[in-house]
mmCIF file of C-alpha atoms in Angstrom:
data_model
loop_
_atom_site.group_PDB
_atom_site.id
_atom_site.type_symbol
_atom_site.label_atom_id
_atom_site.label_comp_id
_atom_site.label_asym_id
_atom_site.label_seq_id
_atom_site.Cartn_x
_atom_site.Cartn_y
_atom_site.Cartn_z
ATOM 1 C CA MET A 7 -16.245 3.951 30.670
ATOM 2 C CA SER A 8 -14.955 7.221 32.131
ATOM 3 C CA MET A 9 -12.974 9.270 29.629
ATOM 4 C CA ASN A 10 -9.719 9.916 31.496
ATOM 5 C CA ASN A 11 -7.246 10.968 28.810
ATOM 6 C CA ASN A 12 -4.092 12.401 30.374
ATOM 7 C CA VAL A 13 -1.855 11.589 27.417
ATOM 8 C CA THR A 14 -1.069 14.469 25.035
ATOM 9 C CA GLU A 15 1.784 12.749 23.201
ATOM 10 C CA PHE A 16 3.221 9.303 22.569
ATOM 11 C CA ILE A 17 6.852 8.170 22.517
ATOM 12 C CA PHE A 18 8.028 5.663 19.903
ATOM 13 C CA TRP A 19 10.623 3.054 20.730
ATOM 14 C CA GLY A 20 11.507 3.007 17.057
ATOM 15 C CA LEU A 21 13.101 0.211 15.053
ATOM 16 C CA SER A 22 16.046 -0.136 17.419
ATOM 17 C CA GLN A 23 17.577 1.353 20.558
ATOM 18 C CA ASN A 24 21.087 0.939 19.144
ATOM 19 C CA SER A 25 22.355 4.218 17.630
ATOM 20 C CA GLU A 26 24.656 2.461 15.129
ATOM 21 C CA VAL A 27 21.826 0.239 13.909
ATOM 22 C CA GLU A 28 19.599 3.327 13.606
ATOM 23 C CA GLU A 29 22.200 5.081 11.417
ATOM 24 C CA VAL A 30 22.387 2.068 9.098
ATOM 25 C CA CYS A 31 18.573 1.911 8.979
ATOM 26 C CA PHE A 32 18.428 5.633 8.185
ATOM 27 C CA VAL A 33 20.684 5.239 5.128
ATOM 28 C CA MET A 34 18.878 2.103 3.954
ATOM 29 C CA PHE A 35 15.314 3.380 4.405
ATOM 30 C CA SER A 36 16.184 6.806 2.988
ATOM 31 C CA PHE A 37 17.237 4.984 -0.177
ATOM 32 C CA PHE A 38 14.049 2.864 -0.159
ATOM 33 C CA TYR A 39 11.791 5.894 0.319
ATOM 34 C CA THR A 40 13.586 7.917 -2.375
ATOM 35 C CA VAL A 41 13.306 5.038 -4.851
ATOM 36 C CA SER A 42 9.627 4.670 -3.946
ATOM 37 C CA LEU A 43 8.908 8.357 -4.580
ATOM 38 C CA LEU A 44 10.915 8.624 -7.803
ATOM 39 C CA GLY A 45 9.741 5.270 -9.167
ATOM 40 C CA ASN A 46 6.059 5.954 -8.593
ATOM 41 C CA LEU A 47 6.356 9.527 -9.888
ATOM 42 C CA LEU A 48 8.067 8.187 -13.008
ATOM 43 C CA ILE A 49 5.174 5.792 -13.609
ATOM 44 C CA MET A 50 2.630 8.604 -13.227
ATOM 45 C CA LEU A 51 4.565 10.860 -15.612
ATOM 46 C CA THR A 52 4.968 8.017 -18.106
ATOM 47 C CA VAL A 53 1.265 7.157 -18.047
ATOM 48 C CA TYR A 54 0.275 10.757 -18.747
ATOM 49 C CA ALA A 55 3.067 11.613 -21.200
ATOM 50 C CA GLY A 56 2.440 8.450 -23.207
ATOM 51 C CA ASN A 57 -1.374 8.778 -23.102
ATOM 52 C CA LEU A 58 -1.508 5.331 -21.527
ATOM 53 C CA TYR A 59 -4.215 6.388 -19.062
ATOM 54 C CA LYS A 60 -6.793 5.753 -21.805
ATOM 55 C CA SER A 61 -6.213 2.043 -21.157
ATOM 56 C CA PRO A 62 -7.954 0.798 -17.962
ATOM 57 C CA MET A 63 -4.857 -1.174 -16.920
ATOM 58 C CA TYR A 64 -2.647 1.942 -16.897
ATOM 59 C CA PHE A 65 -5.457 4.098 -15.551
ATOM 60 C CA PHE A 66 -5.467 1.951 -12.414
ATOM 61 C CA LEU A 67 -1.662 1.630 -12.366
ATOM 62 C CA ASN A 68 -1.410 5.419 -12.300
ATOM 63 C CA TYR A 69 -3.618 5.646 -9.226
ATOM 64 C CA LEU A 70 -1.787 2.735 -7.582
ATOM 65 C CA SER A 71 1.422 4.759 -7.881
ATOM 66 C CA PHE A 72 -0.310 7.796 -6.382
ATOM 67 C CA VAL A 73 -1.658 5.738 -3.472
ATOM 68 C CA ASP A 74 1.792 4.190 -2.911
ATOM 69 C CA ILE A 75 3.358 7.650 -2.637
ATOM 70 C CA CYS A 76 0.730 8.755 -0.116
ATOM 71 C CA TYR A 77 0.856 5.468 1.804
ATOM 72 C CA SER A 78 4.620 5.412 2.268
ATOM 73 C CA SER A 79 4.673 9.153 3.074
ATOM 74 C CA VAL A 80 2.363 8.630 6.063
ATOM 75 C CA THR A 81 5.035 6.674 7.984
ATOM 76 C CA ALA A 82 8.433 6.891 6.236
ATOM 77 C CA PRO A 83 9.340 10.603 6.767
ATOM 78 C CA LYS A 84 8.529 10.439 10.492
ATOM 79 C CA MET A 85 10.431 7.157 10.818
ATOM 80 C CA LEU A 86 13.510 8.652 9.111
ATOM 81 C CA VAL A 87 13.475 11.722 11.375
ATOM 82 C CA ASP A 88 13.102 9.515 14.462
ATOM 83 C CA LEU A 89 16.045 7.324 13.438
ATOM 84 C CA LEU A 90 18.329 10.332 14.007
ATOM 85 C CA ALA A 91 16.396 11.883 16.909
ATOM 86 C CA LYS A 92 16.987 11.226 20.581
ATOM 87 C CA SER A 93 13.351 11.887 21.466
ATOM 88 C CA LYS A 94 10.882 10.058 19.211
ATOM 89 C CA THR A 95 7.605 11.760 20.089
ATOM 90 C CA ILE A 96 4.301 12.327 18.307
ATOM 91 C CA SER A 97 1.292 14.268 19.545
ATOM 92 C CA TYR A 98 -1.966 12.488 20.336
ATOM 93 C CA VAL A 99 -3.666 14.189 17.373
ATOM 94 C CA GLY A 100 -0.694 13.380 15.127
ATOM 95 C CA CYS A 101 -0.877 9.759 16.201
ATOM 96 C CA MET A 102 -4.575 9.517 15.350
ATOM 97 C CA LEU A 103 -3.967 11.192 11.970
ATOM 98 C CA GLN A 104 -1.145 8.769 11.225
ATOM 99 C CA LEU A 105 -3.352 5.841 12.177
ATOM 100 C CA PHE A 106 -6.107 7.172 9.917
ATOM 101 C CA GLY A 107 -3.745 7.779 6.996
ATOM 102 C CA THR A 108 -2.102 4.363 7.252
ATOM 103 C CA HIS A 109 -5.411 2.501 7.152
ATOM 104 C CA PHE A 110 -7.002 4.843 4.615
ATOM 105 C CA PHE A 111 -4.285 4.499 1.971
ATOM 106 C CA GLY A 112 -3.527 0.884 2.919
ATOM 107 C CA CYS A 113 -7.142 -0.226 2.518
ATOM 108 C CA THR A 114 -7.521 1.820 -0.669
ATOM 109 C CA GLU A 115 -4.486 0.036 -2.113
ATOM 110 C CA ILE A 116 -5.906 -3.364 -1.136
ATOM 111 C CA PHE A 117 -9.149 -2.769 -3.021
ATOM 112 C CA LEU A 118 -7.319 -1.125 -5.914
ATOM 113 C CA LEU A 119 -5.239 -4.303 -6.307
ATOM 114 C CA ASN A 120 -8.515 -6.262 -6.367
ATOM 115 C CA VAL A 121 -9.853 -3.990 -9.099
ATOM 116 C CA MET A 122 -6.636 -4.431 -11.107
ATOM 117 C CA ALA A 123 -6.946 -8.215 -10.772
ATOM 118 C CA TYR A 124 -10.539 -8.009 -12.038
ATOM 119 C CA ASP A 125 -9.357 -5.918 -14.972
ATOM 120 C CA ARG A 126 -6.761 -8.577 -15.883
ATOM 121 C CA TYR A 127 -9.336 -11.351 -15.454
ATOM 122 C CA VAL A 128 -11.720 -9.734 -17.939
ATOM 123 C CA ALA A 129 -8.890 -8.872 -20.355
ATOM 124 C CA ILE A 130 -7.517 -12.426 -20.427
ATOM 125 C CA CYS A 131 -10.599 -14.589 -19.849
ATOM 126 C CA LYS A 132 -13.201 -12.470 -21.677
ATOM 127 C CA PRO A 133 -11.238 -10.475 -24.272
ATOM 128 C CA LEU A 134 -14.181 -10.047 -26.663
ATOM 129 C CA TYR A 135 -16.254 -8.319 -23.965
ATOM 130 C CA TYR A 136 -13.408 -6.342 -22.385
ATOM 131 C CA VAL A 137 -14.204 -2.974 -23.969
ATOM 132 C CA SER A 138 -17.886 -3.179 -23.052
ATOM 133 C CA ILE A 139 -17.291 -4.419 -19.486
ATOM 134 C CA ILE A 140 -14.329 -2.245 -18.485
ATOM 135 C CA ASP A 141 -15.353 1.101 -19.935
ATOM 136 C CA ARG A 142 -14.281 4.497 -18.580
ATOM 137 C CA ASP A 143 -17.481 5.035 -16.609
ATOM 138 C CA ARG A 144 -17.074 1.704 -14.810
ATOM 139 C CA CYS A 145 -13.391 2.437 -14.190
ATOM 140 C CA ASN A 146 -14.298 5.716 -12.491
ATOM 141 C CA LYS A 147 -16.958 4.025 -10.369
ATOM 142 C CA MET A 148 -14.600 1.240 -9.263
ATOM 143 C CA LEU A 149 -11.888 3.777 -8.448
ATOM 144 C CA LEU A 150 -14.335 5.869 -6.421
ATOM 145 C CA GLY A 151 -15.412 2.708 -4.626
ATOM 146 C CA THR A 152 -11.838 1.971 -3.496
ATOM 147 C CA TRP A 153 -11.531 5.459 -1.975
ATOM 148 C CA VAL A 154 -14.924 5.250 -0.243
ATOM 149 C CA VAL A 155 -14.233 1.813 1.249
ATOM 150 C CA GLY A 156 -10.770 2.950 2.371
ATOM 151 C CA PHE A 157 -12.247 6.017 4.067
ATOM 152 C CA LEU A 158 -14.962 4.051 5.859
ATOM 153 C CA HIS A 159 -12.494 1.415 7.032
ATOM 154 C CA SER A 160 -10.034 3.955 8.458
ATOM 155 C CA LEU A 161 -12.868 5.943 10.042
ATOM 156 C CA ILE A 162 -13.961 2.819 11.934
ATOM 157 C CA GLN A 163 -10.400 2.151 13.108
ATOM 158 C CA VAL A 164 -9.909 5.666 14.440
ATOM 159 C CA ALA A 165 -13.388 5.775 16.005
ATOM 160 C CA LEU A 166 -12.567 2.614 17.959
ATOM 161 C CA VAL A 167 -9.358 4.151 19.338
ATOM 162 C CA VAL A 168 -10.331 7.776 20.103
ATOM 163 C CA GLN A 169 -13.111 6.737 22.482
ATOM 164 C CA LEU A 170 -10.578 4.900 24.699
ATOM 165 C CA PRO A 171 -9.000 6.562 27.751
ATOM 166 C CA PHE A 172 -5.197 6.915 27.886
ATOM 167 C CA CYS A 173 -3.677 7.749 31.262
ATOM 168 C CA GLY A 174 -0.133 6.419 30.857
ATOM 169 C CA PRO A 175 2.293 4.955 30.091
ATOM 170 C CA ASN A 176 2.622 6.573 26.676
ATOM 171 C CA GLU A 177 5.477 4.579 25.094
ATOM 172 C CA ILE A 178 4.666 2.709 21.858
ATOM 173 C CA ASP A 179 6.897 -0.221 20.941
ATOM 174 C CA HIS A 180 6.714 0.594 17.241
ATOM 175 C CA TYR A 181 7.882 3.207 14.719
ATOM 176 C CA PHE A 182 4.391 4.481 13.817
ATOM 177 C CA CYS A 183 0.907 4.569 15.317
ATOM 178 C CA ASP A 184 -1.005 1.409 14.504
ATOM 179 C CA VAL A 185 -4.083 0.002 16.198
ATOM 180 C CA HIS A 186 -2.647 -2.936 18.167
ATOM 181 C CA PRO A 187 0.345 -1.087 19.709
ATOM 182 C CA VAL A 188 -1.877 1.872 20.665
ATOM 183 C CA LEU A 189 -4.560 -0.374 22.188
ATOM 184 C CA LYS A 190 -1.944 -1.762 24.603
ATOM 185 C CA LEU A 191 -1.693 1.702 26.204
ATOM 186 C CA ALA A 192 -5.421 2.179 26.872
ATOM 187 C CA CYS A 193 -6.467 2.332 30.536
ATOM 188 C CA THR A 194 -9.354 -0.072 30.075
ATOM 189 C CA ASP A 195 -10.159 -3.528 28.804
ATOM 190 C CA THR A 196 -9.748 -3.496 25.005
ATOM 191 C CA PHE A 197 -10.774 -7.091 24.271
ATOM 192 C CA VAL A 198 -13.981 -6.147 22.433
ATOM 193 C CA VAL A 199 -12.246 -3.375 20.493
ATOM 194 C CA GLY A 200 -9.445 -5.795 19.581
ATOM 195 C CA VAL A 201 -11.946 -8.346 18.280
ATOM 196 C CA VAL A 202 -13.671 -5.686 16.151
ATOM 197 C CA VAL A 203 -10.305 -4.494 14.797
ATOM 198 C CA THR A 204 -9.307 -8.056 13.903
ATOM 199 C CA ALA A 205 -12.684 -8.715 12.296
ATOM 200 C CA ASN A 206 -12.438 -5.490 10.317
ATOM 201 C CA SER A 207 -8.785 -5.317 9.223
ATOM 202 C CA GLY A 208 -8.173 -9.063 9.307
ATOM 203 C CA THR A 209 -11.170 -9.888 7.139
ATOM 204 C CA ILE A 210 -10.195 -7.249 4.573
ATOM 205 C CA ALA A 211 -6.556 -8.410 4.437
ATOM 206 C CA LEU A 212 -7.147 -12.169 4.404
ATOM 207 C CA GLY A 213 -10.335 -11.999 2.320
ATOM 208 C CA SER A 214 -8.695 -9.859 -0.359
ATOM 209 C CA PHE A 215 -5.591 -12.062 -0.324
ATOM 210 C CA VAL A 216 -7.681 -15.183 -0.965
ATOM 211 C CA ILE A 217 -9.770 -13.459 -3.653
ATOM 212 C CA LEU A 218 -6.665 -12.220 -5.454
ATOM 213 C CA LEU A 219 -4.893 -15.580 -5.370
ATOM 214 C CA THR A 220 -8.079 -17.296 -6.570
ATOM 215 C CA SER A 221 -8.592 -14.837 -9.417
ATOM 216 C CA TYR A 222 -4.991 -15.142 -10.610
ATOM 217 C CA THR A 223 -5.223 -18.935 -10.377
ATOM 218 C CA ILE A 224 -8.303 -18.844 -12.637
ATOM 219 C CA ILE A 225 -6.422 -16.588 -15.042
ATOM 220 C CA LEU A 226 -3.393 -18.895 -15.144
ATOM 221 C CA VAL A 227 -5.597 -21.954 -15.734
ATOM 222 C CA SER A 228 -7.386 -20.187 -18.584
ATOM 223 C CA LEU A 229 -4.053 -19.452 -20.293
ATOM 224 C CA ARG A 230 -3.941 -23.041 -21.556
ATOM 225 C CA LYS A 231 -6.401 -21.987 -24.271
ATOM 226 C CA GLN A 232 -4.291 -19.010 -25.334
ATOM 227 C CA SER A 233 -1.674 -18.915 -28.076
ATOM 228 C CA ALA A 234 2.008 -19.151 -27.103
ATOM 229 C CA GLU A 235 2.478 -15.400 -27.588
ATOM 230 C CA GLY A 236 -0.674 -14.554 -25.619
ATOM 231 C CA ARG A 237 0.377 -16.948 -22.871
ATOM 232 C CA HIS A 238 3.809 -15.372 -22.567
ATOM 233 C CA LYS A 239 2.396 -11.826 -22.414
ATOM 234 C CA ALA A 240 -0.263 -12.747 -19.837
ATOM 235 C CA LEU A 241 2.221 -14.676 -17.690
ATOM 236 C CA SER A 242 4.581 -11.693 -17.656
ATOM 237 C CA THR A 243 1.791 -9.440 -16.412
ATOM 238 C CA CYS A 244 0.152 -11.827 -13.947
ATOM 239 C CA GLY A 245 3.414 -13.234 -12.611
ATOM 240 C CA SER A 246 4.613 -9.799 -11.517
ATOM 241 C CA HIS A 247 1.176 -8.971 -10.070
ATOM 242 C CA ILE A 248 1.155 -12.171 -7.994
ATOM 243 C CA ALA A 249 4.617 -11.346 -6.626
ATOM 244 C CA GLY A 250 3.411 -7.887 -5.580
ATOM 245 C CA VAL A 251 0.286 -9.329 -3.954
ATOM 246 C CA ILE A 252 2.272 -11.837 -1.864
ATOM 247 C CA ILE A 253 4.804 -9.219 -0.709
ATOM 248 C CA PHE A 254 2.033 -6.848 0.377
ATOM 249 C CA PHE A 255 -0.642 -9.199 1.712
ATOM 250 C CA GLY A 256 1.564 -11.756 3.446
ATOM 251 C CA PRO A 257 2.788 -9.318 6.145
ATOM 252 C CA CYS A 258 -0.620 -7.585 6.319
ATOM 253 C CA THR A 259 -2.370 -10.876 7.036
ATOM 254 C CA PHE A 260 0.200 -11.742 9.708
ATOM 255 C CA MET A 261 -0.338 -8.365 11.407
ATOM 256 C CA TYR A 262 -4.113 -8.104 11.375
ATOM 257 C CA MET A 263 -5.534 -11.622 11.158
ATOM 258 C CA ARG A 264 -4.855 -12.451 14.796
ATOM 259 C CA PRO A 265 -6.070 -11.555 18.316
ATOM 260 C CA ASP A 266 -5.233 -8.233 19.952
ATOM 261 C CA ALA A 267 -1.540 -8.924 20.606
ATOM 262 C CA THR A 268 1.842 -7.494 19.652
ATOM 263 C CA PHE A 269 5.154 -9.235 19.024
ATOM 264 C CA SER A 270 8.734 -7.992 18.794
ATOM 265 C CA GLU A 271 8.796 -9.004 15.112
ATOM 266 C CA ASP A 272 5.869 -6.708 14.250
ATOM 267 C CA LYS A 273 8.070 -3.718 13.438
ATOM 268 C CA MET A 274 10.165 -5.549 10.881
ATOM 269 C CA VAL A 275 7.081 -7.208 9.373
ATOM 270 C CA ALA A 276 5.371 -3.805 9.057
ATOM 271 C CA VAL A 277 8.367 -2.473 7.126
ATOM 272 C CA PHE A 278 7.441 -4.806 4.250
ATOM 273 C CA TYR A 279 4.001 -3.292 3.593
ATOM 274 C CA THR A 280 4.739 0.317 4.588
ATOM 275 C CA VAL A 281 8.144 0.806 2.918
ATOM 276 C CA ILE A 282 9.262 -2.178 0.826
ATOM 277 C CA SER A 283 6.028 -2.840 -1.092
ATOM 278 C CA PRO A 284 5.513 0.796 -2.280
ATOM 279 C CA MET A 285 9.138 0.761 -3.461
ATOM 280 C CA LEU A 286 8.826 -2.536 -5.342
ATOM 281 C CA ASN A 287 5.486 -1.825 -7.019
ATOM 282 C CA PRO A 288 7.029 0.392 -9.759
ATOM 283 C CA LEU A 289 9.426 -2.458 -10.610
ATOM 284 C CA ILE A 290 6.841 -5.220 -10.279
ATOM 285 C CA TYR A 291 4.268 -3.566 -12.522
ATOM 286 C CA THR A 292 6.648 -2.171 -15.173
ATOM 287 C CA LEU A 293 9.812 -4.299 -15.284
ATOM 288 C CA ARG A 294 8.358 -6.812 -17.744
ATOM 289 C CA ASN A 295 5.890 -4.432 -19.387
ATOM 290 C CA ALA A 296 7.193 -3.503 -22.844
ATOM 291 C CA GLU A 297 4.556 -0.802 -23.422
ATOM 292 C CA VAL A 298 5.490 1.124 -20.267
ATOM 293 C CA LYS A 299 9.219 0.762 -20.935
ATOM 294 C CA ASN A 300 8.788 2.071 -24.488
ATOM 295 C CA ALA A 301 6.729 5.010 -23.223
ATOM 296 C CA MET A 302 9.480 5.781 -20.672
ATOM 297 C CA LYS A 303 12.130 5.732 -23.401
ATOM 298 C CA LYS A 304 10.091 8.112 -25.583
ATOM 299 C CA MET A 305 9.538 10.470 -22.661
ATOM 300 C CA CYS A 306 13.260 10.457 -21.802
ATOM 301 C CA ARG A 307 14.161 11.180 -25.448
ATOM 302 C CA LYS A 308 11.756 14.166 -25.517
ATOM 303 C CA VAL A 309 13.266 15.548 -22.306
ATOM 304 C CA PHE A 310 16.792 15.019 -23.661
ATOM 305 C CA TRP A 311 15.982 16.753 -26.977
ATOM 306 C CA LYS A 312 14.367 19.719 -25.248
ATOM 307 C CA ALA A 313 17.373 20.050 -22.955
ATOM 308 C CA ASN A 314 19.752 20.022 -25.960
ATOM 309 C CA ASP A 315 17.640 22.591 -27.841
ATOM 310 C CA LYS A 316 18.093 25.019 -24.967
#
């Protein structure tokens, strides 16, 4: 394969070519991104201010919020700027960095959700052994593992793309750089690369989705042995987690568990896991969590009292 790379920048088609639709999308997605940032920051502040990070569940929730902020920030700011710009361009290097960041934080979040499901499984199904199984040392190791796996996954994705020649055209029918849309622009046969990408990303997305649904099913079945109060508390936690898993993994599986092909619906499907899911996670993981809500109220009271003292 001769490396003939004449492309120094790519041009996005964006979410729409209609200026009025783009203005509506700008207002809507600006709101979504702002809520995502503020909501996840609020969770992180609450976890630290309320000393909740000592609990493994909130320790992982804190890092999920951090990953969500990073994940949405890889694509959302550029998308918002492009919605108001006439020329939606990104440099070749910027495109590769965006591709890396999307898969790095996306894969890290996938495995972090698996770790959180494991934490809930042990807490509900093996409560007597919870403290000994999920100790701080193991929490740190599992967290490190999510970052390492995310890095390796994204490194493979970028390595597959950067060795391809691009000689034009340079227009991407998407609002950010992802593997399948970029592969369409390569000046060579990308069948093998597409198969590897599908095997890599698709297996992670679908495999994790199945594992998560299976683990939560086991948890729900085991609730029959719990008391009414324990059942209600566990259902509140697991029910919201399952909703978050479906919203995130459903679109991801559709995008990556298929041959190297792109569809016109891909952009709207991608919005769910790049913008909507990071925004909903603060609500999903705290809306029915009394401990987090109480910690938020205490933090707000402290801030209010300090403001009045001044």
